[in-house]
Amino acid sequence: MSVSSSGSAAYSGSLEGSNAQRGLWSSRLAFILAATGSAVGLGNIWKFPYVTGENGGGAFVLVYLLCIAIIGIPIMMAEVMIGRRGGHSPVNSIKAIAQRDGLNPAWKLVGAVGILAGFLILSFYSVIGGWAISYVGTTASGQLSGQTADAVGAIFSGLLSNPGTLLLWHTVFMALVMLVVAKGVRSGLERAVSILMPALFVLLLIVVGYAMTTGHFGQAAAFLFQPDFSKLTTSGVLVALGHAFFTLSLGMAVMMAYGSYLPKKISIAKTSITVSVIDTGVALLAGLAIFPIVFANGLEPGAGPGLIFQTLPLAFGQMPMGSLFGTLFFVLLIFAAWTSGISLLEPIVEWLEEQKGMNRTVSTLGAGVVCWALGITSILSLNLWADFAPLGFIPMLEGKTIFDLLDFFTANILLPLGGLLVALMAGWVMSKPAMEKELALSPGTFNLWFVTVRFITPIAVGVVFIYNLM
Ligand code: PHE
């Protein structure tokens, strides 16, 4: 089989030792910063609290944590390993491994799933990123101070009912993402992660501190950590699984792309665990910040995607220096969403460059503008098309707007599917000695990982899928 592909500049040398021609991360820290920048985003602060609220709390959180531990971390290791062994962009890495290990080149389907998923996710992710931008102004203007839950709710509904404003901020968010992807240099941004992520963490701690004064912290902790399995549904398990993939940026070949820059001497297992622990920590902290406010104000935990925008502003309206903290918080949230958004757009731009021979500016503009246009359907789902459920005739998708469908199809179907393919590739077809060398684990730990990706992950994903179809 010939592996040389047209228009692939980074792919011209020999396959062995191919990392030599690409710059590598300078250190383990640099990789961790980039991967954390992708993983920590709206998924942790916006999505985790609202899906937890919608799915009844504790039991859902437990399943989510189990998915992170037994499916997420092993898949992240597999993705990083495939990337590093391949040494190229995901599609070409898989081609290179296919050639070396004699696999069917059709495995590059993993890359295709990733490109499609990233493109679809970014279309609505950018709309939510726009909400965060809009809330910088809302908090900075001081209009939240001393407001009631009703007034804060009205401000949020006001935003959703205004397609023009939503479009403006969606456009700004998408432009920010496109700007960085078009330039192709992110080193400055990665360094910024090392300052801004800890800052976001500290602000979350401040909100948790405020939440402790509401008198409902215990109730919130019980809601999050005392599993009540009667509240867990089959679809809740699917959402927990899908969210584990979404929040760790898995199933989309992002970690594969980043892994291709990881120096050989660095432990894949340790770095993957570090990124996953940071990501999970941020999500749990967001839960502990938000639910006390929910209970203290008699709000509905299952309020849906608006949950953080109906609770956090209340906290910022009441705590000392709330306008300052609130403004900072939303600025940092935009930054976290931005670094994730970049990793969502990158795969399709890289693909257009390598396979279609377009230059970076043109491919960024092309993909970005189409993605932006698709985002308009999500904006309309929040107002003019709020009652439009295009696939409502399928029982499982009843009442789902286009926005809901995009979220459901990507997070709960495409990403687990991409992860399943990665697990099958590592567990069943790649050369075992080569993987042993790449992961450099003790034989016991390697076998634990191997059995997980070979059996546990495929069975778990398969069972959840089949149950949900029935
Ligand atoms: N992990 C990101 C978040 O939690 C979203 C994302 C998903 C980014 C998939 C890249 C790939 O916000």
Short mmCIF file of N, CA and C in Angstrom, two decimals, residues 314-463:
data_model
loop_
_atom_site.label_atom_id
_atom_site.label_comp_id
_atom_site.label_asym_id
_atom_site.label_seq_id
_atom_site.Cartn_x
_atom_site.Cartn_y
_atom_site.Cartn_z
N LEU A 314 -26.85 34.95 40.51
CA LEU A 314 -27.42 35.22 41.84
C LEU A 314 -26.30 35.32 42.87
N ALA A 315 -25.35 34.38 42.77
CA ALA A 315 -24.22 34.41 43.71
C ALA A 315 -23.43 35.69 43.53
N PHE A 316 -23.16 36.06 42.28
CA PHE A 316 -22.37 37.26 42.05
C PHE A 316 -23.13 38.52 42.46
N GLY A 317 -24.44 38.44 42.41
CA GLY A 317 -25.26 39.58 42.83
C GLY A 317 -25.27 39.78 44.33
N GLN A 318 -24.93 38.71 45.07
CA GLN A 318 -25.04 38.79 46.53
C GLN A 318 -23.71 38.86 47.26
N MET A 319 -22.66 38.25 46.68
CA MET A 319 -21.40 38.20 47.43
C MET A 319 -20.67 39.54 47.36
N PRO A 320 -19.81 39.81 48.36
CA PRO A 320 -19.03 41.05 48.30
C PRO A 320 -18.12 41.06 47.06
N MET A 321 -18.01 42.18 46.44
CA MET A 321 -17.22 42.35 45.20
C MET A 321 -17.71 41.43 44.09
N GLY A 322 -19.01 41.13 44.13
CA GLY A 322 -19.58 40.18 43.18
C GLY A 322 -19.44 40.59 41.71
N SER A 323 -19.56 41.90 41.43
CA SER A 323 -19.44 42.33 40.02
C SER A 323 -18.05 42.03 39.50
N LEU A 324 -17.05 42.27 40.35
CA LEU A 324 -15.67 42.02 39.94
C LEU A 324 -15.45 40.52 39.73
N PHE A 325 -15.81 39.72 40.74
CA PHE A 325 -15.61 38.28 40.63
C PHE A 325 -16.41 37.70 39.46
N GLY A 326 -17.63 38.18 39.30
CA GLY A 326 -18.48 37.66 38.24
C GLY A 326 -17.89 37.96 36.87
N THR A 327 -17.42 39.19 36.70
CA THR A 327 -16.85 39.56 35.41
C THR A 327 -15.62 38.69 35.12
N LEU A 328 -14.76 38.59 36.13
CA LEU A 328 -13.57 37.75 35.97
C LEU A 328 -13.94 36.31 35.65
N PHE A 329 -14.94 35.81 36.36
CA PHE A 329 -15.35 34.43 36.16
C PHE A 329 -15.76 34.19 34.71
N PHE A 330 -16.61 35.06 34.18
CA PHE A 330 -17.08 34.83 32.80
C PHE A 330 -15.96 35.04 31.78
N VAL A 331 -15.04 35.94 32.07
CA VAL A 331 -13.89 36.11 31.17
C VAL A 331 -13.07 34.81 31.13
N LEU A 332 -12.85 34.24 32.30
CA LEU A 332 -12.06 33.00 32.36
C LEU A 332 -12.82 31.84 31.72
N LEU A 333 -14.14 31.85 31.87
CA LEU A 333 -14.95 30.80 31.24
C LEU A 333 -14.84 30.90 29.71
N ILE A 334 -14.85 32.13 29.20
CA ILE A 334 -14.69 32.32 27.75
C ILE A 334 -13.34 31.77 27.31
N PHE A 335 -12.32 32.05 28.11
CA PHE A 335 -10.98 31.56 27.76
C PHE A 335 -10.96 30.03 27.72
N ALA A 336 -11.57 29.41 28.74
CA ALA A 336 -11.60 27.94 28.78
C ALA A 336 -12.35 27.39 27.57
N ALA A 337 -13.45 28.04 27.21
CA ALA A 337 -14.24 27.60 26.06
C ALA A 337 -13.45 27.82 24.75
N TRP A 338 -12.70 28.89 24.73
CA TRP A 338 -11.92 29.24 23.54
C TRP A 338 -10.88 28.15 23.24
N THR A 339 -10.11 27.75 24.27
CA THR A 339 -9.08 26.72 24.05
C THR A 339 -9.71 25.39 23.65
N SER A 340 -10.94 25.13 24.12
CA SER A 340 -11.63 23.90 23.69
C SER A 340 -12.12 24.05 22.26
N GLY A 341 -12.66 25.23 21.96
CA GLY A 341 -13.18 25.48 20.61
C GLY A 341 -12.10 25.33 19.55
N ILE A 342 -10.90 25.78 19.88
CA ILE A 342 -9.78 25.65 18.94
C ILE A 342 -9.54 24.18 18.61
N SER A 343 -9.59 23.33 19.65
CA SER A 343 -9.33 21.91 19.41
C SER A 343 -10.49 21.23 18.68
N LEU A 344 -11.65 21.88 18.66
CA LEU A 344 -12.78 21.33 17.90
C LEU A 344 -12.65 21.66 16.41
N LEU A 345 -12.11 22.85 16.11
CA LEU A 345 -12.00 23.27 14.71
C LEU A 345 -10.75 22.69 14.04
N GLU A 346 -9.72 22.48 14.84
CA GLU A 346 -8.43 22.03 14.31
C GLU A 346 -8.51 20.78 13.42
N PRO A 347 -9.22 19.70 13.83
CA PRO A 347 -9.19 18.49 13.00
C PRO A 347 -9.67 18.71 11.57
N ILE A 348 -10.77 19.45 11.41
CA ILE A 348 -11.29 19.61 10.05
C ILE A 348 -10.37 20.51 9.22
N VAL A 349 -9.78 21.51 9.86
CA VAL A 349 -8.87 22.39 9.13
C VAL A 349 -7.62 21.62 8.69
N GLU A 350 -7.11 20.78 9.60
CA GLU A 350 -5.94 19.97 9.27
C GLU A 350 -6.26 19.02 8.11
N TRP A 351 -7.45 18.48 8.15
CA TRP A 351 -7.86 17.54 7.09
C TRP A 351 -7.96 18.25 5.75
N LEU A 352 -8.58 19.44 5.74
CA LEU A 352 -8.70 20.20 4.48
C LEU A 352 -7.31 20.54 3.93
N GLU A 353 -6.40 20.88 4.85
CA GLU A 353 -5.04 21.22 4.44
C GLU A 353 -4.32 20.03 3.83
N GLU A 354 -4.35 18.91 4.57
CA GLU A 354 -3.56 17.75 4.16
C GLU A 354 -4.16 17.01 2.98
N GLN A 355 -5.47 16.82 3.03
CA GLN A 355 -6.08 15.96 2.02
C GLN A 355 -6.59 16.76 0.82
N LYS A 356 -6.98 17.99 1.04
CA LYS A 356 -7.53 18.77 -0.07
C LYS A 356 -6.56 19.82 -0.57
N GLY A 357 -5.41 19.88 0.08
CA GLY A 357 -4.37 20.79 -0.39
C GLY A 357 -4.70 22.27 -0.28
N MET A 358 -5.61 22.62 0.62
CA MET A 358 -5.93 24.05 0.79
C MET A 358 -4.95 24.67 1.78
N ASN A 359 -4.73 25.98 1.68
CA ASN A 359 -3.85 26.56 2.69
C ASN A 359 -4.64 26.82 3.97
N ARG A 360 -3.91 27.09 5.05
CA ARG A 360 -4.53 27.14 6.37
C ARG A 360 -5.59 28.24 6.49
N THR A 361 -5.30 29.39 5.92
CA THR A 361 -6.25 30.49 6.04
C THR A 361 -7.56 30.15 5.33
N VAL A 362 -7.42 29.62 4.11
CA VAL A 362 -8.63 29.30 3.34
C VAL A 362 -9.42 28.18 4.02
N SER A 363 -8.71 27.14 4.50
CA SER A 363 -9.46 26.05 5.12
C SER A 363 -10.12 26.51 6.42
N THR A 364 -9.45 27.37 7.19
CA THR A 364 -10.06 27.87 8.43
C THR A 364 -11.30 28.70 8.11
N LEU A 365 -11.16 29.58 7.12
CA LEU A 365 -12.29 30.42 6.74
C LEU A 365 -13.46 29.57 6.26
N GLY A 366 -13.15 28.60 5.38
CA GLY A 366 -14.21 27.76 4.81
C GLY A 366 -14.94 26.98 5.89
N ALA A 367 -14.16 26.22 6.68
CA ALA A 367 -14.80 25.38 7.70
C ALA A 367 -15.48 26.25 8.76
N GLY A 368 -14.82 27.33 9.15
CA GLY A 368 -15.36 28.20 10.20
C GLY A 368 -16.69 28.82 9.79
N VAL A 369 -16.75 29.31 8.57
CA VAL A 369 -17.97 30.00 8.15
C VAL A 369 -19.14 29.01 8.03
N VAL A 370 -18.88 27.81 7.50
CA VAL A 370 -19.96 26.82 7.39
C VAL A 370 -20.44 26.42 8.79
N CYS A 371 -19.49 26.24 9.70
CA CYS A 371 -19.81 25.88 11.08
C CYS A 371 -20.63 27.00 11.75
N TRP A 372 -20.23 28.22 11.51
CA TRP A 372 -20.94 29.39 12.05
C TRP A 372 -22.38 29.39 11.54
N ALA A 373 -22.53 29.12 10.24
CA ALA A 373 -23.88 29.12 9.65
C ALA A 373 -24.73 28.02 10.27
N LEU A 374 -24.14 26.85 10.49
CA LEU A 374 -24.88 25.78 11.14
C LEU A 374 -25.29 26.19 12.55
N GLY A 375 -24.44 26.97 13.20
CA GLY A 375 -24.74 27.44 14.56
C GLY A 375 -26.03 28.26 14.61
N ILE A 376 -26.38 28.89 13.50
CA ILE A 376 -27.60 29.71 13.48
C ILE A 376 -28.83 28.83 13.75
N THR A 377 -28.79 27.57 13.32
CA THR A 377 -29.93 26.69 13.59
C THR A 377 -30.07 26.45 15.10
N SER A 378 -28.94 26.43 15.82
CA SER A 378 -29.01 26.28 17.27
C SER A 378 -29.58 27.54 17.92
N ILE A 379 -29.18 28.69 17.39
CA ILE A 379 -29.71 29.96 17.91
C ILE A 379 -31.23 29.99 17.75
N LEU A 380 -31.70 29.61 16.57
CA LEU A 380 -33.15 29.66 16.33
C LEU A 380 -33.89 28.63 17.19
N SER A 381 -33.20 27.53 17.53
CA SER A 381 -33.83 26.51 18.39
C SER A 381 -34.19 27.08 19.76
N LEU A 382 -33.55 28.18 20.14
CA LEU A 382 -33.79 28.77 21.46
C LEU A 382 -34.96 29.74 21.45
N ASN A 383 -35.41 30.12 20.28
CA ASN A 383 -36.51 31.09 20.23
C ASN A 383 -37.52 30.73 19.13
N LEU A 384 -37.27 31.24 17.90
CA LEU A 384 -38.28 31.07 16.85
C LEU A 384 -38.62 29.61 16.54
N TRP A 385 -37.62 28.72 16.64
CA TRP A 385 -37.85 27.31 16.33
C TRP A 385 -37.93 26.44 17.60
N ALA A 386 -38.26 27.05 18.71
CA ALA A 386 -38.22 26.31 19.98
C ALA A 386 -39.15 25.10 19.99
N ASP A 387 -40.20 25.15 19.17
CA ASP A 387 -41.14 24.03 19.15
C ASP A 387 -40.91 23.09 17.98
N PHE A 388 -39.84 23.35 17.23
CA PHE A 388 -39.58 22.55 16.04
C PHE A 388 -38.69 21.36 16.42
N ALA A 389 -39.28 20.16 16.40
CA ALA A 389 -38.54 18.94 16.73
C ALA A 389 -38.48 18.06 15.48
N PRO A 390 -37.47 18.28 14.62
CA PRO A 390 -37.46 17.64 13.30
C PRO A 390 -37.52 16.11 13.34
N LEU A 391 -36.97 15.48 14.39
CA LEU A 391 -36.99 14.03 14.45
C LEU A 391 -37.91 13.54 15.57
N GLY A 392 -38.88 14.38 15.91
CA GLY A 392 -39.78 14.09 17.03
C GLY A 392 -40.58 12.81 16.89
N PHE A 393 -40.67 12.29 15.65
CA PHE A 393 -41.44 11.04 15.45
C PHE A 393 -40.70 9.83 16.01
N ILE A 394 -39.38 9.97 16.29
CA ILE A 394 -38.65 8.87 16.93
C ILE A 394 -38.81 9.07 18.45
N PRO A 395 -39.36 8.06 19.15
CA PRO A 395 -39.70 8.25 20.56
C PRO A 395 -38.54 8.84 21.40
N MET A 396 -37.33 8.33 21.18
CA MET A 396 -36.19 8.78 21.97
C MET A 396 -35.84 10.26 21.73
N LEU A 397 -36.25 10.78 20.58
CA LEU A 397 -35.86 12.14 20.20
C LEU A 397 -37.03 13.11 20.28
N GLU A 398 -38.09 12.65 20.93
CA GLU A 398 -39.29 13.46 21.05
C GLU A 398 -39.00 14.82 21.69
N GLY A 399 -39.51 15.86 21.11
CA GLY A 399 -39.37 17.20 21.69
C GLY A 399 -37.98 17.79 21.59
N LYS A 400 -37.05 17.12 20.91
CA LYS A 400 -35.69 17.66 20.82
C LYS A 400 -35.58 18.66 19.67
N THR A 401 -35.12 19.87 20.01
CA THR A 401 -34.90 20.89 18.98
C THR A 401 -33.62 20.54 18.20
N ILE A 402 -33.30 21.33 17.18
CA ILE A 402 -32.07 21.07 16.42
C ILE A 402 -30.86 21.14 17.33
N PHE A 403 -30.86 22.14 18.21
CA PHE A 403 -29.78 22.28 19.18
C PHE A 403 -29.64 21.01 20.03
N ASP A 404 -30.77 20.53 20.57
CA ASP A 404 -30.74 19.30 21.39
C ASP A 404 -30.23 18.12 20.57
N LEU A 405 -30.67 18.04 19.31
CA LEU A 405 -30.28 16.91 18.47
C LEU A 405 -28.79 16.92 18.18
N LEU A 406 -28.24 18.11 17.90
CA LEU A 406 -26.80 18.20 17.63
C LEU A 406 -26.01 17.74 18.84
N ASP A 407 -26.45 18.20 20.02
CA ASP A 407 -25.78 17.81 21.25
C ASP A 407 -25.89 16.30 21.46
N PHE A 408 -27.10 15.78 21.30
CA PHE A 408 -27.34 14.35 21.53
C PHE A 408 -26.53 13.48 20.56
N PHE A 409 -26.63 13.81 19.29
CA PHE A 409 -25.99 13.00 18.25
C PHE A 409 -24.46 13.00 18.40
N THR A 410 -23.87 14.16 18.75
CA THR A 410 -22.42 14.21 18.86
C THR A 410 -21.94 13.58 20.16
N ALA A 411 -22.42 14.11 21.30
CA ALA A 411 -21.88 13.65 22.59
C ALA A 411 -22.26 12.20 22.87
N ASN A 412 -23.50 11.83 22.57
CA ASN A 412 -23.96 10.51 23.01
C ASN A 412 -23.80 9.42 21.95
N ILE A 413 -23.61 9.79 20.70
CA ILE A 413 -23.46 8.75 19.66
C ILE A 413 -22.06 8.82 19.03
N LEU A 414 -21.75 9.96 18.40
CA LEU A 414 -20.49 10.02 17.64
C LEU A 414 -19.24 9.83 18.50
N LEU A 415 -19.16 10.54 19.64
CA LEU A 415 -17.94 10.43 20.44
C LEU A 415 -17.76 9.02 21.01
N PRO A 416 -18.82 8.40 21.63
CA PRO A 416 -18.62 7.02 22.08
C PRO A 416 -18.28 6.08 20.92
N LEU A 417 -18.84 6.34 19.75
CA LEU A 417 -18.53 5.51 18.58
C LEU A 417 -17.05 5.66 18.20
N GLY A 418 -16.57 6.89 18.18
CA GLY A 418 -15.14 7.13 17.91
C GLY A 418 -14.28 6.42 18.95
N GLY A 419 -14.70 6.51 20.23
CA GLY A 419 -13.96 5.86 21.31
C GLY A 419 -13.97 4.35 21.15
N LEU A 420 -15.10 3.82 20.73
CA LEU A 420 -15.22 2.38 20.51
C LEU A 420 -14.23 1.93 19.43
N LEU A 421 -14.15 2.69 18.36
CA LEU A 421 -13.22 2.34 17.28
C LEU A 421 -11.77 2.37 17.77
N VAL A 422 -11.44 3.39 18.59
CA VAL A 422 -10.08 3.48 19.14
C VAL A 422 -9.79 2.25 20.01
N ALA A 423 -10.79 1.88 20.85
CA ALA A 423 -10.61 0.72 21.73
C ALA A 423 -10.41 -0.55 20.91
N LEU A 424 -11.20 -0.71 19.86
CA LEU A 424 -11.09 -1.91 19.03
C LEU A 424 -9.74 -1.96 18.32
N MET A 425 -9.32 -0.78 17.85
CA MET A 425 -8.04 -0.74 17.14
C MET A 425 -6.90 -1.14 18.08
N ALA A 426 -6.87 -0.53 19.29
CA ALA A 426 -5.79 -0.84 20.24
C ALA A 426 -5.95 -2.25 20.81
N GLY A 427 -7.19 -2.65 21.07
CA GLY A 427 -7.41 -3.92 21.74
C GLY A 427 -7.29 -5.14 20.83
N TRP A 428 -7.55 -4.96 19.56
CA TRP A 428 -7.64 -6.13 18.69
C TRP A 428 -6.72 -6.14 17.49
N VAL A 429 -6.28 -5.01 17.00
CA VAL A 429 -5.52 -5.09 15.75
C VAL A 429 -4.09 -4.55 15.79
N MET A 430 -3.82 -3.60 16.68
CA MET A 430 -2.45 -3.05 16.67
C MET A 430 -1.46 -4.05 17.25
N SER A 431 -0.20 -3.86 16.89
CA SER A 431 0.84 -4.76 17.38
C SER A 431 1.02 -4.61 18.89
N LYS A 432 0.86 -5.73 19.62
CA LYS A 432 0.93 -5.65 21.08
C LYS A 432 2.32 -5.26 21.59
N PRO A 433 3.39 -5.87 21.06
CA PRO A 433 4.72 -5.46 21.52
C PRO A 433 4.99 -3.98 21.30
N ALA A 434 4.51 -3.46 20.17
CA ALA A 434 4.73 -2.04 19.89
C ALA A 434 4.00 -1.18 20.93
N MET A 435 2.80 -1.60 21.31
CA MET A 435 2.05 -0.82 22.30
C MET A 435 2.71 -0.92 23.67
N GLU A 436 3.23 -2.11 23.98
CA GLU A 436 3.94 -2.29 25.26
C GLU A 436 5.12 -1.33 25.35
N LYS A 437 5.82 -1.21 24.24
CA LYS A 437 6.98 -0.34 24.21
C LYS A 437 6.55 1.13 24.37
N GLU A 438 5.49 1.48 23.67
CA GLU A 438 5.04 2.87 23.68
C GLU A 438 4.53 3.29 25.06
N LEU A 439 3.77 2.41 25.71
CA LEU A 439 3.18 2.77 27.01
C LEU A 439 4.19 2.61 28.15
N ALA A 440 5.15 1.70 27.97
CA ALA A 440 6.20 1.47 28.98
C ALA A 440 5.65 1.35 30.40
N LEU A 441 4.71 0.43 30.58
CA LEU A 441 4.13 0.21 31.92
C LEU A 441 4.66 -1.11 32.47
N SER A 442 4.42 -1.35 33.77
CA SER A 442 4.76 -2.67 34.31
C SER A 442 3.83 -3.67 33.63
N PRO A 443 4.26 -4.97 33.51
CA PRO A 443 3.43 -5.94 32.79
C PRO A 443 2.00 -6.01 33.36
N GLY A 444 1.87 -5.95 34.69
CA GLY A 444 0.55 -6.03 35.31
C GLY A 444 -0.34 -4.87 34.89
N THR A 445 0.21 -3.65 34.96
CA THR A 445 -0.58 -2.47 34.61
C THR A 445 -0.91 -2.47 33.12
N PHE A 446 0.07 -2.89 32.31
CA PHE A 446 -0.21 -2.94 30.87
C PHE A 446 -1.38 -3.89 30.59
N ASN A 447 -1.35 -5.06 31.24
CA ASN A 447 -2.42 -6.02 30.98
C ASN A 447 -3.78 -5.51 31.44
N LEU A 448 -3.78 -4.78 32.55
CA LEU A 448 -5.02 -4.19 33.03
C LEU A 448 -5.58 -3.25 31.96
N TRP A 449 -4.72 -2.41 31.43
CA TRP A 449 -5.14 -1.48 30.38
C TRP A 449 -5.61 -2.25 29.15
N PHE A 450 -4.83 -3.27 28.79
CA PHE A 450 -5.13 -4.00 27.56
C PHE A 450 -6.49 -4.71 27.64
N VAL A 451 -6.73 -5.37 28.79
CA VAL A 451 -8.02 -6.07 28.97
C VAL A 451 -9.16 -5.04 28.92
N THR A 452 -8.91 -3.85 29.48
CA THR A 452 -9.95 -2.82 29.48
C THR A 452 -10.30 -2.40 28.05
N VAL A 453 -9.29 -2.05 27.26
CA VAL A 453 -9.63 -1.57 25.91
C VAL A 453 -10.10 -2.72 25.01
N ARG A 454 -9.64 -3.95 25.31
CA ARG A 454 -10.01 -5.09 24.47
C ARG A 454 -11.44 -5.55 24.75
N PHE A 455 -11.79 -5.60 26.05
CA PHE A 455 -13.11 -6.15 26.39
C PHE A 455 -14.05 -5.14 27.04
N ILE A 456 -13.57 -4.54 28.15
CA ILE A 456 -14.50 -3.78 28.99
C ILE A 456 -15.10 -2.58 28.23
N THR A 457 -14.24 -1.78 27.60
CA THR A 457 -14.76 -0.61 26.91
C THR A 457 -15.74 -0.98 25.79
N PRO A 458 -15.37 -1.90 24.89
CA PRO A 458 -16.31 -2.23 23.81
C PRO A 458 -17.63 -2.79 24.34
N ILE A 459 -17.54 -3.64 25.38
CA ILE A 459 -18.78 -4.22 25.91
C ILE A 459 -19.63 -3.13 26.56
N ALA A 460 -18.98 -2.29 27.37
CA ALA A 460 -19.75 -1.24 28.06
C ALA A 460 -20.43 -0.31 27.06
N VAL A 461 -19.67 0.16 26.07
CA VAL A 461 -20.27 1.08 25.09
C VAL A 461 -21.37 0.35 24.31
N GLY A 462 -21.09 -0.90 23.93
CA GLY A 462 -22.08 -1.68 23.18
C GLY A 462 -23.36 -1.87 23.96
N VAL A 463 -23.23 -2.26 25.23
CA VAL A 463 -24.43 -2.51 26.05
C VAL A 463 -25.25 -1.23 26.21
#
